[in-house]
Tab-separated table of C-alpha atoms in Angstrom:
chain	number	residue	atom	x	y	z
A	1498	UNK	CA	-16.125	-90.002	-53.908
A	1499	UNK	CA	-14.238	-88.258	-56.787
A	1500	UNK	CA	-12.522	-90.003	-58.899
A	1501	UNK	CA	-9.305	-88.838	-60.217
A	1502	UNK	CA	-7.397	-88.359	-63.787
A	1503	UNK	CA	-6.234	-91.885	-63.341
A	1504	UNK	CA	-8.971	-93.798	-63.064
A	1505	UNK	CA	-9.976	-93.099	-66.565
A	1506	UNK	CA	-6.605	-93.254	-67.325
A	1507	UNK	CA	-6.611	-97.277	-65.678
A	1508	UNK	CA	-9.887	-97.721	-67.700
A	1509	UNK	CA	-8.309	-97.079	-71.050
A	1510	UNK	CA	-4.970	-98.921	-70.621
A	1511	UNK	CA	-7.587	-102.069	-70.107
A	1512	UNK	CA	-9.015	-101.349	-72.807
A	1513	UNK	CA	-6.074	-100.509	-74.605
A	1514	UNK	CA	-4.458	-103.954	-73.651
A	1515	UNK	CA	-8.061	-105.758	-74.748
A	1516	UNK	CA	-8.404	-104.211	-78.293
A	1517	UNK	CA	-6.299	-106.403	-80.311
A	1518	UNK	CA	-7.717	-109.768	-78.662
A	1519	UNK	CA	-10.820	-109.249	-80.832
A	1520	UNK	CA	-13.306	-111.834	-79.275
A	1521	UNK	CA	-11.068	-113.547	-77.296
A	1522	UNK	CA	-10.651	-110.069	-75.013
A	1523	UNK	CA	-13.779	-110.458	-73.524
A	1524	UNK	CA	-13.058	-111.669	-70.815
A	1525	UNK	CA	-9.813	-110.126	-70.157
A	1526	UNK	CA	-11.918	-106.928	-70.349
A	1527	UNK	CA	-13.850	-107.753	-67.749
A	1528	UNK	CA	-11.263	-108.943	-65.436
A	1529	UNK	CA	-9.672	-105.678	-66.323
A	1530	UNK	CA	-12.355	-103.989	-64.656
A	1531	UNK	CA	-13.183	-105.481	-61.801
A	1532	UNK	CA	-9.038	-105.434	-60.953
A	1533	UNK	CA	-9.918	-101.898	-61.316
A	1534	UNK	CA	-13.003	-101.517	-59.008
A	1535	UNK	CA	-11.455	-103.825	-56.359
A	1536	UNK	CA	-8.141	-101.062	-56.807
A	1537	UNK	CA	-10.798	-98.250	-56.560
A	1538	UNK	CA	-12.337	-100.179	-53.384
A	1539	UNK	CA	-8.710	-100.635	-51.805
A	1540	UNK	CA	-8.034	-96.625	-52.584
A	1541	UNK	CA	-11.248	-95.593	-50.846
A	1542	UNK	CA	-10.737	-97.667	-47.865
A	1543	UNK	CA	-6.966	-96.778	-47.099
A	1544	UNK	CA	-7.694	-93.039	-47.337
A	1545	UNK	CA	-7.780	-91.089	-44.785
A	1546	UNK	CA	-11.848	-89.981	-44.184
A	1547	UNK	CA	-12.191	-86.017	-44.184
A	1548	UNK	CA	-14.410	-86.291	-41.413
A	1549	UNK	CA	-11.599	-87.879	-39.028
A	1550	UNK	CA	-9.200	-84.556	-39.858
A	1551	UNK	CA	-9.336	-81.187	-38.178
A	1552	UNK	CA	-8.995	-78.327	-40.531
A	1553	UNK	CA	-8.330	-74.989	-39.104
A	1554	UNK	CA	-8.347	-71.549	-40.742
A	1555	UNK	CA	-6.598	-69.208	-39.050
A	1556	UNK	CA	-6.531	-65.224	-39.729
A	1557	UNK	CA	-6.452	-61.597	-37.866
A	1558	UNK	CA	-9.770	-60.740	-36.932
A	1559	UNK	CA	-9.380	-57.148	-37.698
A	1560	UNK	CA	-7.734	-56.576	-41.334
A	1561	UNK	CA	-7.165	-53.298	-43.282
A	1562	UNK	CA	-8.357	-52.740	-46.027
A	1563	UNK	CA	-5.777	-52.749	-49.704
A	1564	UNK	CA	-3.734	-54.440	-46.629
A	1565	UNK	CA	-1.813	-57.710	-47.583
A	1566	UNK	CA	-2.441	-60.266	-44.269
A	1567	UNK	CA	-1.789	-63.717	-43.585
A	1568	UNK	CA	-4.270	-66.418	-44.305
A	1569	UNK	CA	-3.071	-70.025	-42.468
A	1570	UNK	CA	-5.034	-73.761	-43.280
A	1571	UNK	CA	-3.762	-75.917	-40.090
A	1572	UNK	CA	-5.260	-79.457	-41.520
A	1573	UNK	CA	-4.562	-82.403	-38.023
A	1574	UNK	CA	-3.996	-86.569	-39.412
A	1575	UNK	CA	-5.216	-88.005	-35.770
A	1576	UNK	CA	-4.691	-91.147	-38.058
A	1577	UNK	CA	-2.420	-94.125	-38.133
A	1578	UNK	CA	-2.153	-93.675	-42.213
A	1579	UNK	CA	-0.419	-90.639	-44.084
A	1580	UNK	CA	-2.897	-89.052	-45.801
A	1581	UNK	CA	-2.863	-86.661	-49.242
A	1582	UNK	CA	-4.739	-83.617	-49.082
A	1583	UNK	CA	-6.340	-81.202	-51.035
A	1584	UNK	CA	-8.610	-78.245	-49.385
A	1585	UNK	CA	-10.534	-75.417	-50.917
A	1586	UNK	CA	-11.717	-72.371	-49.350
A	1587	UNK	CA	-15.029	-70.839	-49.762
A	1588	UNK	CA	-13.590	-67.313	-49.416
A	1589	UNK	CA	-15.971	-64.050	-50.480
A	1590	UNK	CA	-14.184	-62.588	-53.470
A	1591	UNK	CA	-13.829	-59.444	-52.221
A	1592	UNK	CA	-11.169	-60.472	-49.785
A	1593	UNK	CA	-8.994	-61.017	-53.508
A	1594	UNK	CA	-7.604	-64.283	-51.998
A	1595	UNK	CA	-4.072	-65.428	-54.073
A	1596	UNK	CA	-5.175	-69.020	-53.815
A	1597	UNK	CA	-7.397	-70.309	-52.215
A	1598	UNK	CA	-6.667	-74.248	-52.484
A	1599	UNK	CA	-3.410	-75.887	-51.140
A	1600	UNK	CA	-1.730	-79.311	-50.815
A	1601	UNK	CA	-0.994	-81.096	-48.085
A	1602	UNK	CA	0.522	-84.327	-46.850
A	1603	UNK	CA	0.539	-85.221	-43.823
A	1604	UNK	CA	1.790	-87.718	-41.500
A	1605	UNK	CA	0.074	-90.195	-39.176
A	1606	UNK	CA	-0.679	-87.857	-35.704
A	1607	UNK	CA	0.852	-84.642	-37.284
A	1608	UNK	CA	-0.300	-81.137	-38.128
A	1609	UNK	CA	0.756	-79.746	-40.983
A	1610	UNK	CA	-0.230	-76.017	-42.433
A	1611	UNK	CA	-0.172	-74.287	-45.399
A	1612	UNK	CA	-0.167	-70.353	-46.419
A	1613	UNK	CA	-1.916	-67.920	-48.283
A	1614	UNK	CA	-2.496	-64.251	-48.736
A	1615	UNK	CA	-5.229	-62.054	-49.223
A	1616	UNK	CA	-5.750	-58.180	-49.557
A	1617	UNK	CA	-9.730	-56.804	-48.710
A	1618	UNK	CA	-11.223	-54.920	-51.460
A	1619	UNK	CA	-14.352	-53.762	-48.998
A	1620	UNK	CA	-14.137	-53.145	-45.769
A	1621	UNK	CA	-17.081	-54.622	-42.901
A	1622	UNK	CA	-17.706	-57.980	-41.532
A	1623	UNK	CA	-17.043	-60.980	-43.474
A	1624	UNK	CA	-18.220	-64.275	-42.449
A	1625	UNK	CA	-16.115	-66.875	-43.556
A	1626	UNK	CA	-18.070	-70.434	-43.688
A	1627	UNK	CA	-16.585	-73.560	-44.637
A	1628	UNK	CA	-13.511	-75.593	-46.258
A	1629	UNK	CA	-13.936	-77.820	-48.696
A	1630	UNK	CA	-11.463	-81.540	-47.938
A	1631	UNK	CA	-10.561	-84.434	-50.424
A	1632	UNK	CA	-8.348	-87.392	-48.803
A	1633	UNK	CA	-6.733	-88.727	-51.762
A	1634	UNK	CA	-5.426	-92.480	-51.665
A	1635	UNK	CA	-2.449	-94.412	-52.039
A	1636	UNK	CA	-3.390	-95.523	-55.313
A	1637	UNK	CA	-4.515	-92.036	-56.718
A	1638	UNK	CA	-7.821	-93.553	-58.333
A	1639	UNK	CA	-10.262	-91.424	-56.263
A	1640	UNK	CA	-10.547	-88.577	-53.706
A	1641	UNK	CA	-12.961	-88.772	-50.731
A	1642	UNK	CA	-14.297	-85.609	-50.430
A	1643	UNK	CA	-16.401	-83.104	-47.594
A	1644	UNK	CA	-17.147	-79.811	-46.644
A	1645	UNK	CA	-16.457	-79.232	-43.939
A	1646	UNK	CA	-17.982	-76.414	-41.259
A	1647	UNK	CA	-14.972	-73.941	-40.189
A	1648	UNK	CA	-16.785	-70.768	-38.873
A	1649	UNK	CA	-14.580	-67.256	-39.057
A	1650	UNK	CA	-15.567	-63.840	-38.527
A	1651	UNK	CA	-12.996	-60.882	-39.586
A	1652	UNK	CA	-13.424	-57.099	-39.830
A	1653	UNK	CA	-12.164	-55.199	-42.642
A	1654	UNK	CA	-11.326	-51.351	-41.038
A	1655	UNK	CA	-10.269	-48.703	-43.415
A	1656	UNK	CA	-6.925	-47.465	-44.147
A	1657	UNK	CA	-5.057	-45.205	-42.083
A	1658	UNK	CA	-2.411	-43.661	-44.624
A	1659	UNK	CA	-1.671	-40.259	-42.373
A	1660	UNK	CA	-1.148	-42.504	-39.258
A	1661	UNK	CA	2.873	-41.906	-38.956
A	1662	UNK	CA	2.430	-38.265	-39.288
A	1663	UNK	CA	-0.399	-38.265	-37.444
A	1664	UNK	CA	1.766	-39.665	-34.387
A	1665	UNK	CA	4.668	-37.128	-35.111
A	1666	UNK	CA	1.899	-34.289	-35.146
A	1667	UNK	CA	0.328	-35.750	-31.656
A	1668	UNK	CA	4.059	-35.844	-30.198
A	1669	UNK	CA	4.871	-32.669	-30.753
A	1670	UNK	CA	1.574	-31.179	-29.698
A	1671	UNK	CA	1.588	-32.971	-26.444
A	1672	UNK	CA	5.145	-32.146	-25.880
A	1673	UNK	CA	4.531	-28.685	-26.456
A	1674	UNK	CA	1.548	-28.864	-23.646
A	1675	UNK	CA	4.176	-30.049	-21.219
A	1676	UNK	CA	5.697	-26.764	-21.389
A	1677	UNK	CA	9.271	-28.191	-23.145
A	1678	UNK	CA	10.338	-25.257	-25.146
A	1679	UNK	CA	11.304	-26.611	-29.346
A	1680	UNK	CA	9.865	-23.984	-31.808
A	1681	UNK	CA	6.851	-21.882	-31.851
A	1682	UNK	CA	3.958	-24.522	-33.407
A	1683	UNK	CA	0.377	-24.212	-33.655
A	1684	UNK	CA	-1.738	-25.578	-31.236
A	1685	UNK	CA	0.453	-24.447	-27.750
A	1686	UNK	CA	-2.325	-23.923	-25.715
A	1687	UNK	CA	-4.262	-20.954	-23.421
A	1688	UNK	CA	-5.560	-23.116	-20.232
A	1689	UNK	CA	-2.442	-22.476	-17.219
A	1690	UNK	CA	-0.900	-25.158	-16.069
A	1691	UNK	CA	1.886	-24.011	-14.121
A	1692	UNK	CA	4.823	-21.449	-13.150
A	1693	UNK	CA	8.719	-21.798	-14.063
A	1694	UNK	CA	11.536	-20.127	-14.302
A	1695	UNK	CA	11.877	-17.918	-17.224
A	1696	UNK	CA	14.735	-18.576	-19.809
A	1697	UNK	CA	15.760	-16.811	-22.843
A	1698	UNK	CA	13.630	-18.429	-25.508
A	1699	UNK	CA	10.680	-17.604	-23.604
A	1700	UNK	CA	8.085	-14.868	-25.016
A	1701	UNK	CA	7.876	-11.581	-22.349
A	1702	UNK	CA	4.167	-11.811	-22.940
A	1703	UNK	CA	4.230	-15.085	-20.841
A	1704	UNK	CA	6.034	-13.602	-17.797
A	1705	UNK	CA	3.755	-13.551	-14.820
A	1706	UNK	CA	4.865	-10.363	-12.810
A	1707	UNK	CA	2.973	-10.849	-9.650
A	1708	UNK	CA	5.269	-14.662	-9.160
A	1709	UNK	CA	8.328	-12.607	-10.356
A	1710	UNK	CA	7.819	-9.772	-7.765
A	1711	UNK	CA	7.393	-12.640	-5.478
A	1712	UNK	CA	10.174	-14.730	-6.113
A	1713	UNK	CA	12.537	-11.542	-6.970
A	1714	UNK	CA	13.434	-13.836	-10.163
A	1715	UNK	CA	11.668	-13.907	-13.405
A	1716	UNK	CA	8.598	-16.067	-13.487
A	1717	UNK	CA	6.771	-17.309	-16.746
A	1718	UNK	CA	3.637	-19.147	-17.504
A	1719	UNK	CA	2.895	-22.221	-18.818
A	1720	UNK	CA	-0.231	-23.614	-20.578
A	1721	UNK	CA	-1.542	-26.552	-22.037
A	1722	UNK	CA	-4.001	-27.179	-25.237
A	1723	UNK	CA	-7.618	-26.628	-23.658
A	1724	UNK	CA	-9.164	-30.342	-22.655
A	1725	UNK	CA	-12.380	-31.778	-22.777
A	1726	UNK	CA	-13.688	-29.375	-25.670
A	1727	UNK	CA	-15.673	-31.528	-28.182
A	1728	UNK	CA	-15.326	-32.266	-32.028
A	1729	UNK	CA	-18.211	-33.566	-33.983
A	1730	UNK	CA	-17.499	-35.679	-36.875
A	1731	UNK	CA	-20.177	-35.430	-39.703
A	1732	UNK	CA	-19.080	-37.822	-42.454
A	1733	UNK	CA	-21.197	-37.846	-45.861
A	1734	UNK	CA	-21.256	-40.804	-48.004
A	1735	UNK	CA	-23.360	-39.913	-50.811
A	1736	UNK	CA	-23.675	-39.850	-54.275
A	1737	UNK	CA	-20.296	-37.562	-54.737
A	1738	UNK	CA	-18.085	-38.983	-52.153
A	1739	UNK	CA	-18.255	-42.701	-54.648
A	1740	UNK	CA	-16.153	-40.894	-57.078
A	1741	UNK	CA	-13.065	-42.676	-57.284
A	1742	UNK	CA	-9.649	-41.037	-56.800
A	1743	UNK	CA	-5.733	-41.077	-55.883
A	1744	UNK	CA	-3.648	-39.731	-53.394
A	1745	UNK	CA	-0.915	-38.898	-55.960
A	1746	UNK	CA	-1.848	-37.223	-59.742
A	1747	UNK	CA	-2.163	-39.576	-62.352
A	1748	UNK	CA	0.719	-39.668	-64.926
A	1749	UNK	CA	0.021	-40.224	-68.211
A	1750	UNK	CA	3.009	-42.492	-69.386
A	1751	UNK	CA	2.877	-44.250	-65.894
A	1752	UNK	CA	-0.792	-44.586	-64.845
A	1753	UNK	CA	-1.508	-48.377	-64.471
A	1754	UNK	CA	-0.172	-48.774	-60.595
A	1755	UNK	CA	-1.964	-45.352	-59.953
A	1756	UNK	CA	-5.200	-46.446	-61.339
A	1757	UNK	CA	-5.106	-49.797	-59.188
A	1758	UNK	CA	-4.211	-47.725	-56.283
A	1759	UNK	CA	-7.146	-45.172	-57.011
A	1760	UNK	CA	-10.019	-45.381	-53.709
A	1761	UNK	CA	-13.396	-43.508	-53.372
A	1762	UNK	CA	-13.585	-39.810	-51.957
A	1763	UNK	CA	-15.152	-41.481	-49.046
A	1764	UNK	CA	-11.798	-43.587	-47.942
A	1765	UNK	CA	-9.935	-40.313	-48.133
A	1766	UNK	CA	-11.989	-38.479	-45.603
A	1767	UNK	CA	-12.501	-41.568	-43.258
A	1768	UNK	CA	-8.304	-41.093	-43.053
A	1769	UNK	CA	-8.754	-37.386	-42.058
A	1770	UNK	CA	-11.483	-38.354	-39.455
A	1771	UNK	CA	-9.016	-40.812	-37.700
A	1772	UNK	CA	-6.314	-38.452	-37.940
A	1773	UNK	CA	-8.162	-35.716	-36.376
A	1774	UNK	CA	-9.764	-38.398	-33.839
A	1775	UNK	CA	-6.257	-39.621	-32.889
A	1776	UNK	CA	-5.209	-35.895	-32.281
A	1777	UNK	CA	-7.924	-34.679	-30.606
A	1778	UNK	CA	-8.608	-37.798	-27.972
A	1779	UNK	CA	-4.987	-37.341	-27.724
A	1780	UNK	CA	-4.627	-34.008	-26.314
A	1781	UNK	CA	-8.058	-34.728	-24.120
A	1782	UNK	CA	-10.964	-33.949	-26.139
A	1783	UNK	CA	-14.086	-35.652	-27.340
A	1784	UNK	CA	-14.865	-36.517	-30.626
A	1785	UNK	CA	-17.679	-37.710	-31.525
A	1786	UNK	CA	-19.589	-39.120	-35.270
A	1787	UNK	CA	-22.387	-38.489	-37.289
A	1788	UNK	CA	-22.597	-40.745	-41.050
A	1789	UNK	CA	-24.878	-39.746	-43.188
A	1790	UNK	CA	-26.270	-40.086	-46.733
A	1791	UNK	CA	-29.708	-39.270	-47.869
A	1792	UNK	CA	-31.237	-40.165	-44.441
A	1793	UNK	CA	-28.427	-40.248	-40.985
A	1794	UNK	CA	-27.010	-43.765	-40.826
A	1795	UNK	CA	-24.919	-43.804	-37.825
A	1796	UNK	CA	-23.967	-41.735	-34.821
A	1797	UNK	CA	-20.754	-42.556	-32.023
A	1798	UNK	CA	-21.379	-40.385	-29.053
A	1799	UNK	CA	-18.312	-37.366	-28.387
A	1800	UNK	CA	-16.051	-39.027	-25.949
A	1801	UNK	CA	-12.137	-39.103	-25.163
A	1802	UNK	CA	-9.539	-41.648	-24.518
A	1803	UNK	CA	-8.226	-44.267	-26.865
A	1804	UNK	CA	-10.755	-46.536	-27.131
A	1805	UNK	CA	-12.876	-44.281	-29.098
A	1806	UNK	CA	-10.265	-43.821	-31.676
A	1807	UNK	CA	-11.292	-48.004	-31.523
A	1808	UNK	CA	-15.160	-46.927	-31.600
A	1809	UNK	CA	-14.524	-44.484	-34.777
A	1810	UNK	CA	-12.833	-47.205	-36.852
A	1811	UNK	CA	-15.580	-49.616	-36.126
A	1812	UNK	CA	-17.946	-47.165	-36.799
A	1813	UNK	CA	-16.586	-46.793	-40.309
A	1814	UNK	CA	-15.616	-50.612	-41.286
A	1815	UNK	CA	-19.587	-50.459	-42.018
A	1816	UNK	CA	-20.100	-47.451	-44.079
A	1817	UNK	CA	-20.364	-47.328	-47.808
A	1818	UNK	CA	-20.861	-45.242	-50.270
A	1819	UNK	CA	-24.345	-44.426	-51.323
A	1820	UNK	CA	-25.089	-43.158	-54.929
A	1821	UNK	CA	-28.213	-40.665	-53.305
A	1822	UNK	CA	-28.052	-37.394	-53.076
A	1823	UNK	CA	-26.665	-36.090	-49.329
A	1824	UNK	CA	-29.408	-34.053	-46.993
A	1825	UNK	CA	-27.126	-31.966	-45.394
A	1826	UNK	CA	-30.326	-30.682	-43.360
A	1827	UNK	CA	-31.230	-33.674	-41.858
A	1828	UNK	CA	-27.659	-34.399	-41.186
A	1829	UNK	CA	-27.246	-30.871	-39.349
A	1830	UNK	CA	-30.604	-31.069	-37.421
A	1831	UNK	CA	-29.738	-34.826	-36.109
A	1832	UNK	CA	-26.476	-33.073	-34.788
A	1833	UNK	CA	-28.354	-30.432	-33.044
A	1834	UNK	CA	-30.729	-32.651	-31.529
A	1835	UNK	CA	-27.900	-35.071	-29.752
A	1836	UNK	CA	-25.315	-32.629	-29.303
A	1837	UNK	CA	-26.417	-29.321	-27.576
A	1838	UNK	CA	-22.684	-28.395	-26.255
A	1839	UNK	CA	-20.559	-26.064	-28.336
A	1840	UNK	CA	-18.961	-27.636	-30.703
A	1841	UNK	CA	-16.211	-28.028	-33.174
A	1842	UNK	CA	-18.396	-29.424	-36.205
A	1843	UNK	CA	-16.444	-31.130	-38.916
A	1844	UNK	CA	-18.287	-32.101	-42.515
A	1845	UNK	CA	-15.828	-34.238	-44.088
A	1846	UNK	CA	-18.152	-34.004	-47.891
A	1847	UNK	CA	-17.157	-32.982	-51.415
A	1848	UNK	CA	-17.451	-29.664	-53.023
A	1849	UNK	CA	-19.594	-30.304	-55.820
A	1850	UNK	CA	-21.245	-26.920	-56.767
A	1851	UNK	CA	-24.600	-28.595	-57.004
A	1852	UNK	CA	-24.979	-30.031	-53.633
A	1853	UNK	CA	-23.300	-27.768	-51.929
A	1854	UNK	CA	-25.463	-24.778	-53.454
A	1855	UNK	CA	-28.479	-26.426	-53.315
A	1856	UNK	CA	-28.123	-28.030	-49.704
A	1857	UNK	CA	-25.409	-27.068	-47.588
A	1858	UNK	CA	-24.922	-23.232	-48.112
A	1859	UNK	CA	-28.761	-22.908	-47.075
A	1860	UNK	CA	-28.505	-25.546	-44.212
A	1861	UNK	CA	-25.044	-24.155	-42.410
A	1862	UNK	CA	-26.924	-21.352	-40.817
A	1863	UNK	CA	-28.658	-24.393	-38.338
A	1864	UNK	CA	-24.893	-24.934	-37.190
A	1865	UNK	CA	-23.474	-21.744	-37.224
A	1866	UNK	CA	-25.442	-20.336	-34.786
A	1867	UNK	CA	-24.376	-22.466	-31.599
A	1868	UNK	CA	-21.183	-24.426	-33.615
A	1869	UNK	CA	-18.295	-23.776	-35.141
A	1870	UNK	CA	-18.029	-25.621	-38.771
A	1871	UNK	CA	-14.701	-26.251	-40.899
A	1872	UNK	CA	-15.969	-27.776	-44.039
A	1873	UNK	CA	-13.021	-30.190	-45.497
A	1874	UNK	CA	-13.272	-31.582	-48.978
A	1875	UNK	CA	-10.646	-34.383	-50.840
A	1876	UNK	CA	-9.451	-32.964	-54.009
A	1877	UNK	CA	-8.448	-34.684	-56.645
A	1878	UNK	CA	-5.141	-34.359	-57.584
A	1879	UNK	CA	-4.738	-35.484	-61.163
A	1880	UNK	CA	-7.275	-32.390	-61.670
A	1881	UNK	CA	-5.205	-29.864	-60.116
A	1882	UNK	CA	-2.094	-31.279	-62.038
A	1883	UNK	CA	-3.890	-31.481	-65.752
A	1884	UNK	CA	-4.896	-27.747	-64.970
A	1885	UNK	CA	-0.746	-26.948	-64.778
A	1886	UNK	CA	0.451	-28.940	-66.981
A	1887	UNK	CA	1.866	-28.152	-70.688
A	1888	UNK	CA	-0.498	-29.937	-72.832
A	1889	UNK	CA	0.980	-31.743	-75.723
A	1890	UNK	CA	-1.373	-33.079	-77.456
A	1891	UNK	CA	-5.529	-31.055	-78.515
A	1892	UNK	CA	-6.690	-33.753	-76.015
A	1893	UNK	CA	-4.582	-32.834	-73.195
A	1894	UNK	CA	-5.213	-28.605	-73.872
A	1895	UNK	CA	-9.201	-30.291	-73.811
A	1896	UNK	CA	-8.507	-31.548	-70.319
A	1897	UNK	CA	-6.570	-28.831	-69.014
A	1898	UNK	CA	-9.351	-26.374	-70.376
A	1899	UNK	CA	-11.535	-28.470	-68.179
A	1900	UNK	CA	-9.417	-28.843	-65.403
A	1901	UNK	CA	-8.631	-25.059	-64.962
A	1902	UNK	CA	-12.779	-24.759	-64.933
A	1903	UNK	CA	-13.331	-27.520	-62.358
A	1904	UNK	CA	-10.551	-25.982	-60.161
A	1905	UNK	CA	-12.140	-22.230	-60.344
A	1906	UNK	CA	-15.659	-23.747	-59.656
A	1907	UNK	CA	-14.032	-25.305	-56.762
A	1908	UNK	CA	-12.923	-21.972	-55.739
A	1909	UNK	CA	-16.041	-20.430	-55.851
A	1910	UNK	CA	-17.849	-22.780	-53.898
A	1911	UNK	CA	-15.430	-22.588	-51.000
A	1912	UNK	CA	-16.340	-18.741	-50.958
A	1913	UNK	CA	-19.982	-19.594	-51.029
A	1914	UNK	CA	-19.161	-21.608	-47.665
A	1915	UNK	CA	-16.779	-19.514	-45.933
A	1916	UNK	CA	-19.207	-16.329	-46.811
A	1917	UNK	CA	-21.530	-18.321	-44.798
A	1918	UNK	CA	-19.569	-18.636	-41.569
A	1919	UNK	CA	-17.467	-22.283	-42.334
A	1920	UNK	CA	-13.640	-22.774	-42.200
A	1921	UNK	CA	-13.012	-24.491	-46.051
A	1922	UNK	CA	-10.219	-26.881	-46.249
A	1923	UNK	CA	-10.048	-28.158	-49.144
A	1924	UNK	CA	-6.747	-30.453	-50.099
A	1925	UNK	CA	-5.666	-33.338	-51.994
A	1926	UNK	CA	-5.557	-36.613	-49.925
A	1927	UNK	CA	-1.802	-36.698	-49.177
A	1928	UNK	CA	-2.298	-33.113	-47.616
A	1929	UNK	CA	-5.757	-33.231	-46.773
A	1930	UNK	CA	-5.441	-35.176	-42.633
A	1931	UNK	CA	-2.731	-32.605	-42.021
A	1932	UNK	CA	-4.742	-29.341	-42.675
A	1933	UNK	CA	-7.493	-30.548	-41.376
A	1934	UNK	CA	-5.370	-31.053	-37.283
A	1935	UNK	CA	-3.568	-27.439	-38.296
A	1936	UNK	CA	-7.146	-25.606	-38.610
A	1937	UNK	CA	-8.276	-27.571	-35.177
A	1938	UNK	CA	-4.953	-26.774	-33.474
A	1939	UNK	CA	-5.620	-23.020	-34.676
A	1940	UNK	CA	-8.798	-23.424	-33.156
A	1941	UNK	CA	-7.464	-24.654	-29.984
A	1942	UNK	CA	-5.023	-21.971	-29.293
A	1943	UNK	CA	-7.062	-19.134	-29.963
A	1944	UNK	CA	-9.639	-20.431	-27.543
A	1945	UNK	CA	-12.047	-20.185	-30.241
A	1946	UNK	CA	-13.901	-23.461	-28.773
């Protein structure tokens, strides 16, 4: 039992009322009271025992995360007697809950619920345990109270920003494989699929002259984006990919939204892995995933259809950053081991000169040989705009100075890769999903896989 604000409040108006008797309040004081247990005694017996009510929580089982979602307490009175509620719910803090208590009254044999919001700040599996119930009764002296056992599981997947032009990308490939002539786009295909009639916004190069001697009528070819070719995934989450960026530059006079909105590298490049995923399952190829830090934490096997665009995002609700130092090598030699089929082999990592000069240069010789590697990189893009910018102030020509240095060191690195045999893409987030399905596409229709 918990009593309320108004039991003390009951306690002091007796003695309130007793004071000026002096010694003849005595007993009036100790009437006083036991009026107020027997009141207390009456309160606890006419409400409504926790244990008796069902309390529900109910909630997606797969959320997003920096995702507003719906969070619903369904509380059941199988009772005779209306009963007062108040619940609290043992929620992690990392699901940033707006409340997590509500009110409720509800009537004899009714269900009532009440409403709340929350928006995951980590993604992964959150358990959630138990609710906590006080009955309150008619009199308002005291609360009966319990916790009570209400098991949820919910998975927190990460963000999918490029996802509607993902899908406008994926249409236009696939409706370019189905031979329906819009404009000339990357990604058209080499494998034949099949002979039409020719029309005047078709290429000469495409017109098959053994069908048109045949058909005395001129005959092109169609063709489709290659299938079944494989992508390979390798996502780092190391010490670099922590660092904490936006998808838009910062602005000085405006930057408090931006800052809230700001995400690790790592959340940037698990948005270009499902875009590419989606694209690539999508036009019939297998992708496949390798996450890795200082040791390989997680592989998904190359294979096509939808579901393992399901599989990928699963695969990443688990993965966070590390603050160790990537081993590329390891990482590279895992790959070879599994994966023995030529491959397109995708390091979604950072380009800090360091790391990359110390450990991936040397290492991307191991893939090279057998694989082709496009090495993509989120850049931040309040560096590239401070390196543009006018300064106004010494502090801002400091930063720009700094920023015009980062962005050359950038630039050599990606020269230090692509000397070595890697496609670089290196973009800021917004951009970064979209480059990455043009250099695959260009891939694609040069048969280079």
């Amino acid at each position: 039992m918990i009593p309320t604000r108004r039991l003390p409040a009951a306690l002091l108006a007796v003695g309130l009322v007793v004071l000026p008797m002096g010694t003849w309040g005595a007993g009036v004081w100790v009437l006083g009271n036991v009026a107020v247990l027997v009141a207390v005694v009456v309160d606890v017996v006419l409400a409504v025992s926790p244990r008796r009510m069902d309390v529900q929580r109910e909630v997606d089982p797969v959320l997003v995360i920096d995702t507003d979602a719906r969070l619903r307490w369904v509380v059941t009175n199988p009772t005779r007697r209306r009963a007062r509620v108040h619940l609290a719910d043992a929620l992690p803090e990392s699901l940033r809950a707006v409340d997590r208590r509500a009110r409720l009254v509800v009537p004899a044999g009714a269900r009532v619920h009440a409403d709340g919001t929350v928006r995951p700040a980590r993604r992964g599996v959150h358990d959630l345990a138990a609710i906590t119930v006080r009955s309150r009764g008619p009199l308002g002296l005291v609360d009966r109270q319990r916790t009570l056992p209400v098991h949820t599981r919910v998975r927190v997947h990460p963000a999918f920003p490029s996802r509607q032009e993902t899908e406008l990308r994926l249409h236009r490939a696939l409706r370019l494989s189905e031979g329906v002539r819009t404009v000339r786009l990357r990604g058209q295909g080499t494998d034949f699929e099949s002979l039409r009639d020719y029309t005047p916004d078709d290429e000469t190069r495409r017109i098959d002259w053994a069908a048109t001697a045949r058909a005395l009528r001129p005959i092109v070819r169609t063709y489709r984006a290659e299938r079944n070719q494989h992508v390979l995934i390798l996502l780092d989450h190391g010490r670099t990919m922590a660092g904490r960026m936006g998808r838009r530059p910062i602005d000085d006079r405006h930057d408090g939204p931006e800052l809230l909105g700001r995400a690790p590298r790592l959340e940037h490049a698990m948005d270009a892995a499902m875009a590419l995923t989606r694209i690539a399952t999508g036009l019939g190829d297998r992708v496949g995933l390798v996450t890795f830090s200082d040791v390989v934490t997680g592989t998904l096997p190359p294979r096509g259809g939808n579901a393992q665009m399901t599989r990928l995002v699963q695969a990443l609700a688990d993965i966070e950053p590390e603050l160790v130092e990537p081993d590329y090598r390891g990482a590279f030699g895992e790959a070879l081991a599994r994966y023995r089929r030529r491959a397109l082999v995708v390091v979604l990592t950072d380009l800090a000169a360091g790391p990359v000069h110390e450990s991936l240069a040397p290492a991307l010789p191991l893939l090279g040989r057998r694989h082709l590697v496009l090495v993509a990189a989120p850049a931040d893009p309040s560096v590239g705009s401070w390196a543009v910018d006018a300064p106004r102030d010494p502090t801002a020509a400091y930063r720009m100075a700094a920023a015009v240095e980062a962005e050359a060191t950038r630039r050599r690195t990606a020269r230090v890769l692509q000397t070595g045999g890697a496609t670089v893409v290196d973009a800021v987030p917004t951009l970064l999903p979209g480059r990455i399905v043009d250099a695959y596409l260009d891939l694609k229709a040069a048969g280079a896989l």
